[in-house]
Amino acid sequence: MPYFISDSNPDCNGWAVEKEDGEVIGCHDTKQSAIDQMVAVSIAEGIEPGGERDEKRQVNLEPPSYMRASARRGLEWYSEGLGGDGLVDRTIREARLMAEGTVSADKWVRIAAWIARHIGDLDAPDANPESENFPSAGVVAMALWGGGTTKRSARRAQAYAEGVVTRLEAEQERANMKQETRNFDADFELRAEGDGMTFVGYAAKFNSPSEDLGGFVETIEPGAFRRSLRSRNDVKLLVNHDTGRVLASTRSGTMKLYEDEVGLRVEASLPNTSDGRDMAELLRRGDLSKMSFGFSVIKDSWNNEMTQRTLKSVRLFEASIVAFPAYAATEAMVRSLDKVATRAQVDADALADAVLKLEEGSDLSDTEAELIKKVVDTLSPVTQVEEEPKAEEPNLLDLKRKQLDLLLKRN
């Protein structure tokens, strides 16, 4: 059980070091001395410090059932000695917490970055379920991090983690002007000019409601970028907000930023570098369709219910071409497993385990197969997938899987 510090525990006149259930183990006059005790007891017990408890936090840090199932799968393989030599104790501890429904804010930040770095491991021959050596060490690690066992499930978990992180940043920014990011459909154009390529797109759009940012919806007011554009600060065009992967900049003249009636328009000359050539090819093929910008708020306004926020003036730091938007519709798809389980009155974790096995191509037990059928039959008595010949059980289960996919998309 992790330890926390808090300045709102009624049993202490100052700072408290407390367990997750609120039990106080020490009171302190200063925050630093409370931190010192929290770290010391955490090290002694071999667990991660919980950090400062924030009773006002609104962002839900609980992992969806799909990621809990993934962690359980990874721990099962780890117990069988299939994890390889690269796993560290911290990964196993955090996987156990995830399986139980607990992920720290820091872990959410690391999940998105870790999956992005290691998703290529799922291309290895032994990452294929048909391999005699499946699961590979990379598959086990991906499962432990909540990414499932396929590229599809890994991208889904990555997008979900990015959504959590963005909402955490938005929440934190309201208190201390922390930098935020937002993503938009960019309406890209790509033009051949001379020996290079000119990129045109929108990093932000005015009066376009965002997705739910953790309890509120946001719009950007026309003119919000005017102050930043007049300041002539150097703004860079990046790949996925990575400051080490610069595509263009306003100071060098390789990027120009404008406000028009649509939003913040970006025109940039892509460089003859590996990133520049890769971006040009991905844009040409239509694989990328999103832009994002990093900013902090200068002036905003809220409605009385604090559910709608309007950005009136922002400080612009960078613009990015992004592969995975922070507010992907994937998040709703992941959460829908819990909704479907509730409506069908079945255990969400058991359903998630069965769906995970379906995705990785593993055999289902009789109980898991019956569970899938029950969910589909209970919730979609009139949902029809294109007629298929009635035959043996495998075909019937395949039909149920297609019907379940339809249910998840609708919930």
Coordinates of C-alpha atoms in Angstrom, one line a residue:
M1 CA 0.0 0.0 0.0
P2 CA 1.6 3.3 -1.1
Y3 CA 2.2 6.2 1.3
F4 CA 1.2 9.8 0.7
I5 CA 1.6 13.3 2.2
S6 CA -1.3 15.6 2.8
D7 CA -2.0 19.0 4.4
S8 CA -5.7 18.3 4.9
N9 CA -5.7 15.3 7.3
P10 CA -7.7 16.3 10.4
D11 CA -5.4 14.3 12.7
C12 CA -2.4 16.5 12.0
N13 CA -1.9 20.3 12.4
G14 CA 0.4 20.6 9.4
W15 CA 1.6 17.9 7.0
A16 CA 0.7 14.2 7.5
V17 CA 2.3 11.1 6.1
E18 CA -0.6 8.6 5.6
K19 CA -1.5 5.3 4.1
E20 CA -3.8 5.0 1.1
D21 CA -6.7 4.4 3.5
G22 CA -6.0 7.7 5.4
E23 CA -4.3 6.1 8.4
V24 CA -1.7 8.6 9.7
I25 CA 1.8 7.3 10.4
G26 CA 3.4 10.7 11.2
C27 CA 2.7 14.4 11.5
H28 CA 5.2 17.2 10.5
D29 CA 5.5 20.9 10.6
T30 CA 7.0 21.2 7.2
K31 CA 6.2 19.6 3.8
Q32 CA 9.9 18.6 3.3
S33 CA 10.0 16.6 6.5
A34 CA 6.8 14.8 5.5
I35 CA 8.3 14.0 2.1
D36 CA 11.4 12.7 3.8
Q37 CA 9.4 10.2 5.9
M38 CA 7.2 9.2 3.0
V39 CA 10.3 8.4 0.9
A40 CA 12.0 6.6 3.7
V41 CA 9.1 4.3 4.6
S42 CA 8.5 3.6 0.9
I43 CA 12.1 2.6 0.3
A44 CA 12.0 0.4 3.4
E45 CA 9.0 -1.5 2.0
G46 CA 10.2 -1.6 -1.6
I47 CA 7.2 0.4 -3.0
E48 CA 6.8 3.6 -5.0
P49 CA 6.0 6.8 -2.9
G50 CA 2.4 7.9 -3.6
G51 CA 3.3 11.6 -3.7
E52 CA 1.1 14.4 -2.5
R53 CA -2.5 13.5 -2.1
D54 CA -4.8 15.9 -4.0
E55 CA -8.3 15.7 -2.7
K56 CA -9.5 18.0 -5.4
R57 CA -8.4 15.9 -8.3
Q58 CA -11.2 15.2 -10.8
V59 CA -9.3 13.2 -13.4
N60 CA -10.1 9.5 -13.2
L61 CA -6.8 7.5 -12.9
E62 CA -8.4 4.1 -12.8
P63 CA -7.3 1.9 -15.7
P64 CA -10.1 0.5 -17.9
S65 CA -10.9 -3.2 -17.7
Y66 CA -9.0 -3.9 -20.9
M67 CA -5.7 -2.7 -19.4
R68 CA -6.4 -4.5 -16.1
A69 CA -6.8 -7.7 -18.1
S70 CA -3.6 -7.0 -20.0
A71 CA -1.7 -6.6 -16.8
R72 CA -3.1 -9.9 -15.4
R73 CA -2.1 -11.7 -18.6
G74 CA 1.4 -10.3 -18.3
L75 CA 1.7 -11.3 -14.7
E76 CA 0.5 -14.8 -15.5
W77 CA 3.2 -15.2 -18.1
Y78 CA 5.8 -13.7 -15.8
S79 CA 5.0 -16.2 -13.1
E80 CA 5.7 -18.9 -15.7
G81 CA 9.2 -17.5 -16.3
L82 CA 8.4 -16.0 -19.7
G83 CA 9.3 -12.4 -19.0
G84 CA 13.0 -12.5 -20.1
D85 CA 15.9 -10.8 -18.3
G86 CA 15.0 -7.2 -19.0
L87 CA 12.1 -6.8 -16.6
V88 CA 12.7 -4.8 -13.4
D89 CA 10.9 -5.1 -10.0
R90 CA 9.2 -1.8 -10.5
T91 CA 7.4 -3.0 -13.7
I92 CA 6.1 -6.0 -11.8
R93 CA 4.9 -4.0 -8.8
E94 CA 3.1 -1.5 -11.1
A95 CA 1.6 -4.3 -13.1
R96 CA 0.1 -5.8 -9.9
L97 CA -1.3 -2.4 -9.0
M98 CA -2.8 -2.0 -12.5
A99 CA -4.4 -5.4 -12.3
E100 CA -6.0 -4.3 -9.1
G101 CA -7.2 -1.0 -10.7
T102 CA -4.6 1.4 -9.5
V103 CA -2.3 3.5 -11.8
S104 CA -0.5 6.6 -10.6
A105 CA -0.4 9.9 -12.5
D106 CA 3.3 9.4 -13.1
K107 CA 2.7 5.9 -14.4
W108 CA 0.2 7.2 -17.0
V109 CA 2.8 9.6 -18.3
R110 CA 5.3 6.7 -18.6
I111 CA 2.9 4.3 -20.2
A112 CA 2.3 6.5 -23.3
A113 CA 6.1 7.0 -23.9
W114 CA 7.0 3.4 -23.2
I115 CA 4.5 1.9 -25.6
A116 CA 5.6 4.4 -28.3
R117 CA 9.2 3.2 -27.9
H118 CA 8.5 -0.5 -27.8
I119 CA 5.5 -1.1 -30.1
G120 CA 8.0 -2.3 -32.7
D121 CA 8.8 -5.3 -30.5
L122 CA 5.4 -6.7 -31.5
D123 CA 6.8 -7.2 -35.0
A124 CA 9.2 -9.9 -33.8
P125 CA 8.6 -13.4 -35.1
D126 CA 7.9 -14.8 -31.6
A127 CA 5.3 -12.0 -31.0
N128 CA 3.1 -13.9 -33.4
P129 CA 0.6 -16.2 -31.5
E130 CA 1.3 -18.9 -34.1
S131 CA 5.0 -19.1 -33.1
E132 CA 6.1 -22.0 -30.9
N133 CA 8.0 -19.5 -28.7
F134 CA 5.0 -17.1 -28.2
P135 CA 4.8 -15.0 -26.1
S136 CA 8.1 -13.3 -26.7
A137 CA 9.7 -11.2 -23.9
G138 CA 8.5 -8.1 -25.7
V139 CA 4.9 -9.3 -25.7
V140 CA 5.1 -10.1 -22.0
A141 CA 6.5 -6.6 -21.2
M142 CA 3.8 -4.9 -23.4
A143 CA 1.1 -6.8 -21.5
L144 CA 2.5 -5.8 -18.2
W145 CA 2.4 -2.2 -19.3
G146 CA -1.3 -2.5 -20.1
G147 CA -0.7 -2.6 -23.9
G148 CA -2.3 -6.0 -24.6
T149 CA -0.6 -8.3 -27.1
T150 CA -1.2 -6.8 -30.5
K151 CA -0.3 -3.5 -32.2
R152 CA -4.0 -2.6 -32.3
S153 CA -4.4 -3.0 -28.5
A154 CA -1.1 -1.3 -27.8
R155 CA -2.1 1.8 -29.8
R156 CA -5.4 1.8 -28.0
A157 CA -3.7 1.8 -24.6
Q158 CA -1.3 4.4 -25.7
A159 CA -4.0 6.7 -26.9
Y160 CA -5.9 6.2 -23.7
A161 CA -2.8 7.0 -21.6
E162 CA -2.2 10.2 -23.7
G163 CA -5.8 11.2 -23.0
V164 CA -5.3 10.8 -19.3
V165 CA -2.1 12.7 -19.3
T166 CA -3.6 15.6 -21.3
R167 CA -6.5 15.9 -18.8
L168 CA -4.0 15.8 -15.9
E169 CA -2.1 18.6 -17.6
A170 CA -5.2 20.6 -18.1
E171 CA -6.2 20.2 -14.5
Q172 CA -2.7 21.1 -13.3
E173 CA -2.6 24.2 -15.6
R174 CA -5.7 25.6 -14.0
A175 CA -3.6 25.8 -10.7
N176 CA -0.2 26.8 -12.0
M177 CA -0.2 27.7 -15.7
K178 CA 1.3 24.4 -16.7
Q179 CA 1.8 23.8 -20.4
E180 CA -1.0 22.0 -22.2
T181 CA -1.4 20.5 -25.6
R182 CA -4.5 20.2 -27.9
N183 CA -5.1 18.3 -31.1
F184 CA -7.2 19.1 -34.2
D185 CA -7.9 17.8 -37.6
A186 CA -5.4 19.7 -39.6
D187 CA -6.9 19.8 -43.1
F188 CA -3.4 19.1 -44.5
E189 CA -2.1 20.2 -47.9
L190 CA 1.3 19.2 -49.3
R191 CA 2.9 21.1 -52.1
A192 CA 6.0 20.3 -54.1
E193 CA 8.1 23.5 -54.3
G194 CA 11.6 23.4 -55.8
D195 CA 13.5 20.5 -54.3
G196 CA 11.4 20.4 -51.2
M197 CA 7.9 20.1 -49.8
T198 CA 5.7 22.8 -48.3
F199 CA 3.3 21.7 -45.6
V200 CA 0.1 23.6 -44.8
G201 CA -2.4 22.8 -42.0
Y202 CA -4.2 24.1 -39.0
A203 CA -2.7 23.6 -35.5
A204 CA -5.9 25.0 -33.9
K205 CA -9.4 25.8 -35.0
F206 CA -11.6 28.5 -33.5
N207 CA -15.0 27.9 -31.9
S208 CA -14.6 24.2 -32.3
P209 CA -15.6 22.3 -29.1
S210 CA -13.0 19.9 -27.7
E211 CA -13.8 16.4 -26.5
D212 CA -14.3 16.0 -22.7
L213 CA -11.1 17.2 -21.0
G214 CA -11.9 15.7 -17.6
G215 CA -15.2 17.3 -16.7
F216 CA -15.2 20.3 -19.1
V217 CA -15.3 21.2 -22.8
E218 CA -13.1 23.9 -24.3
T219 CA -13.3 26.2 -27.3
I220 CA -10.7 28.7 -28.6
E221 CA -11.8 32.2 -29.3
P222 CA -10.7 34.0 -32.5
G223 CA -7.7 36.2 -31.7
A224 CA -6.4 33.9 -28.9
F225 CA -3.0 33.6 -30.6
R226 CA -2.6 37.3 -31.5
R227 CA -0.4 38.2 -28.6
S228 CA 2.0 35.3 -29.2
L229 CA 2.2 36.0 -32.9
R230 CA 3.1 39.7 -32.2
S231 CA 5.8 38.7 -29.7
R232 CA 8.0 37.2 -32.4
N233 CA 9.1 34.4 -30.0
D234 CA 10.6 31.4 -31.8
V235 CA 8.0 28.8 -32.3
K236 CA 9.0 25.4 -33.7
L237 CA 7.2 22.7 -35.7
L238 CA 7.9 19.4 -34.0
V239 CA 7.1 15.7 -34.5
N240 CA 4.8 14.5 -31.7
H241 CA 5.9 17.3 -29.3
D242 CA 9.5 15.9 -29.3
T243 CA 11.8 18.9 -29.0
G244 CA 14.6 16.8 -30.4
R245 CA 12.8 16.3 -33.7
V246 CA 12.5 19.8 -35.2
L247 CA 10.9 20.2 -38.7
A248 CA 10.8 24.0 -39.0
S249 CA 10.9 27.2 -36.9
T250 CA 9.6 30.8 -37.2
R251 CA 13.0 32.3 -36.3
S252 CA 14.7 30.6 -39.3
G253 CA 11.8 31.6 -41.6
T254 CA 11.0 28.0 -42.5
M255 CA 7.6 28.2 -40.8
K256 CA 5.0 31.0 -40.8
L257 CA 2.0 31.2 -38.5
Y258 CA -1.2 33.1 -39.2
E259 CA -4.6 33.6 -37.7
D260 CA -7.4 33.4 -40.2
E261 CA -11.2 32.8 -40.0
V262 CA -10.6 29.1 -39.4
G263 CA -7.9 29.1 -36.8
L264 CA -4.1 29.0 -36.4
R265 CA -2.7 28.3 -39.9
V266 CA 0.8 26.8 -40.3
E267 CA 2.9 26.9 -43.4
A268 CA 6.2 25.2 -43.2
S269 CA 9.0 24.0 -45.5
L270 CA 9.8 20.4 -44.6
P271 CA 13.6 19.7 -44.3
N272 CA 15.6 17.2 -46.3
T273 CA 16.1 15.1 -43.2
S274 CA 14.9 11.6 -42.3
D275 CA 12.1 13.1 -40.2
G276 CA 11.2 15.6 -43.0
R277 CA 11.2 13.0 -45.7
D278 CA 9.2 10.6 -43.5
M279 CA 6.6 13.3 -42.7
A280 CA 6.2 14.2 -46.3
E281 CA 5.6 10.6 -47.3
L282 CA 3.2 10.0 -44.5
L283 CA 1.3 13.2 -45.3
R284 CA 1.2 12.3 -49.0
R285 CA -0.2 8.9 -48.2
G286 CA -2.8 10.3 -45.8
D287 CA -1.5 8.4 -42.7
L288 CA -1.3 11.6 -40.7
S289 CA -4.3 13.9 -40.2
K290 CA -3.8 15.7 -36.9
M291 CA -1.9 18.7 -35.6
S292 CA -1.4 19.8 -32.0
F293 CA 0.0 22.9 -30.3
G294 CA 1.6 23.4 -26.9
F295 CA 0.6 26.4 -24.9
S296 CA -0.2 28.0 -21.5
V297 CA -3.1 30.2 -20.7
I298 CA -2.9 34.0 -20.5
K299 CA -6.6 34.6 -20.2
D300 CA -9.7 32.3 -20.2
S301 CA -13.3 32.3 -19.0
W302 CA -15.6 29.6 -17.5
N303 CA -19.3 29.2 -17.3
N304 CA -21.0 29.1 -13.9
E305 CA -21.0 25.3 -13.7
M306 CA -17.2 25.1 -14.7
T307 CA -18.1 22.8 -17.5
Q308 CA -17.2 25.0 -20.4
R309 CA -14.0 26.9 -20.8
T310 CA -13.1 29.5 -23.5
L311 CA -9.4 30.2 -24.3
K312 CA -9.2 34.0 -25.0
S313 CA -5.5 34.5 -25.1
V314 CA -2.7 31.8 -24.9
R315 CA 1.1 31.7 -25.0
L316 CA 2.1 29.5 -27.9
F317 CA 5.2 27.4 -27.4
E318 CA 5.2 24.9 -30.4
A319 CA 3.1 23.2 -33.0
S320 CA 3.4 19.5 -33.8
I321 CA 2.4 17.0 -36.4
V322 CA 1.0 14.1 -34.3
A323 CA 0.4 10.4 -35.1
F324 CA -1.8 9.7 -32.0
P325 CA -4.2 12.4 -31.0
A326 CA -4.6 13.0 -27.2
Y327 CA -8.4 12.8 -27.4
A328 CA -8.7 9.7 -29.6
A329 CA -12.1 8.1 -29.9
T330 CA -10.3 5.0 -28.9
E331 CA -10.8 6.0 -25.3
A332 CA -14.6 5.6 -25.6
M333 CA -14.0 2.2 -27.2
V334 CA -11.9 1.1 -24.2
R335 CA -14.4 2.3 -21.7
S336 CA -17.2 0.7 -23.5
L337 CA -16.1 -2.7 -22.2
D338 CA -17.1 -1.7 -18.7
K339 CA -20.4 -0.3 -20.0
V340 CA -21.2 -3.5 -21.9
A341 CA -20.4 -5.6 -18.9
T342 CA -22.6 -3.5 -16.6
R343 CA -25.5 -3.7 -19.0
A344 CA -25.2 -7.4 -19.5
Q345 CA -24.7 -8.0 -15.8
V346 CA -21.4 -9.9 -16.2
D347 CA -18.0 -9.4 -14.6
A348 CA -16.1 -6.6 -16.4
D349 CA -12.7 -8.2 -15.7
A350 CA -13.8 -11.6 -17.0
L351 CA -15.2 -10.0 -20.2
A352 CA -11.9 -8.1 -20.6
D353 CA -9.9 -11.3 -20.2
A354 CA -12.0 -13.0 -22.9
V355 CA -11.8 -10.1 -25.3
L356 CA -8.0 -10.0 -24.8
K357 CA -7.7 -13.6 -25.7
L358 CA -9.8 -13.1 -28.8
E359 CA -7.6 -10.3 -30.0
E360 CA -4.4 -12.2 -29.5
G361 CA -5.9 -15.3 -31.2
S362 CA -5.7 -17.6 -28.2
D363 CA -8.2 -20.4 -27.5
L364 CA -11.1 -19.5 -25.2
S365 CA -12.2 -21.7 -22.4
D366 CA -15.8 -23.0 -22.5
T367 CA -16.6 -20.5 -19.8
E368 CA -15.1 -17.6 -21.7
A369 CA -16.9 -18.6 -24.9
E370 CA -20.2 -18.8 -23.1
L371 CA -19.6 -15.4 -21.6
I372 CA -19.1 -13.8 -25.1
K373 CA -22.2 -15.4 -26.3
K374 CA -24.2 -14.3 -23.3
V375 CA -23.2 -10.7 -23.7
V376 CA -24.0 -10.6 -27.4
D377 CA -27.3 -12.4 -27.0
T378 CA -28.4 -10.3 -24.0
L379 CA -27.6 -6.9 -25.5
S380 CA -28.2 -7.3 -29.2
P381 CA -31.1 -9.7 -29.8
V382 CA -31.9 -7.8 -32.9
T383 CA -28.4 -6.8 -34.0
Q384 CA -27.7 -8.7 -37.2
V385 CA -24.4 -9.3 -38.9
E386 CA -24.5 -10.2 -42.5
E387 CA -26.0 -13.7 -42.9
E388 CA -23.4 -16.4 -42.6
P389 CA -23.9 -20.2 -43.0
K390 CA -24.8 -21.9 -39.7
A391 CA -22.2 -24.5 -39.0
E392 CA -19.8 -25.5 -36.4
E393 CA -19.0 -23.8 -33.1
P394 CA -15.9 -21.9 -34.4
N395 CA -18.1 -20.1 -37.0
L396 CA -20.7 -19.3 -34.4
L397 CA -18.1 -17.8 -32.1
D398 CA -16.7 -15.8 -34.9
L399 CA -20.1 -14.4 -35.6
K400 CA -20.5 -13.5 -31.9
R401 CA -17.2 -11.8 -32.0
K402 CA -18.4 -9.6 -34.9
Q403 CA -21.6 -8.8 -33.0
L404 CA -19.5 -7.9 -29.9
D405 CA -17.4 -5.5 -32.0
L406 CA -20.6 -3.8 -33.1
L407 CA -21.8 -3.5 -29.5
L408 CA -18.5 -2.0 -28.3
K409 CA -18.7 0.6 -31.1
R410 CA -22.2 1.6 -30.1
N411 CA -21.6 1.9 -26.3

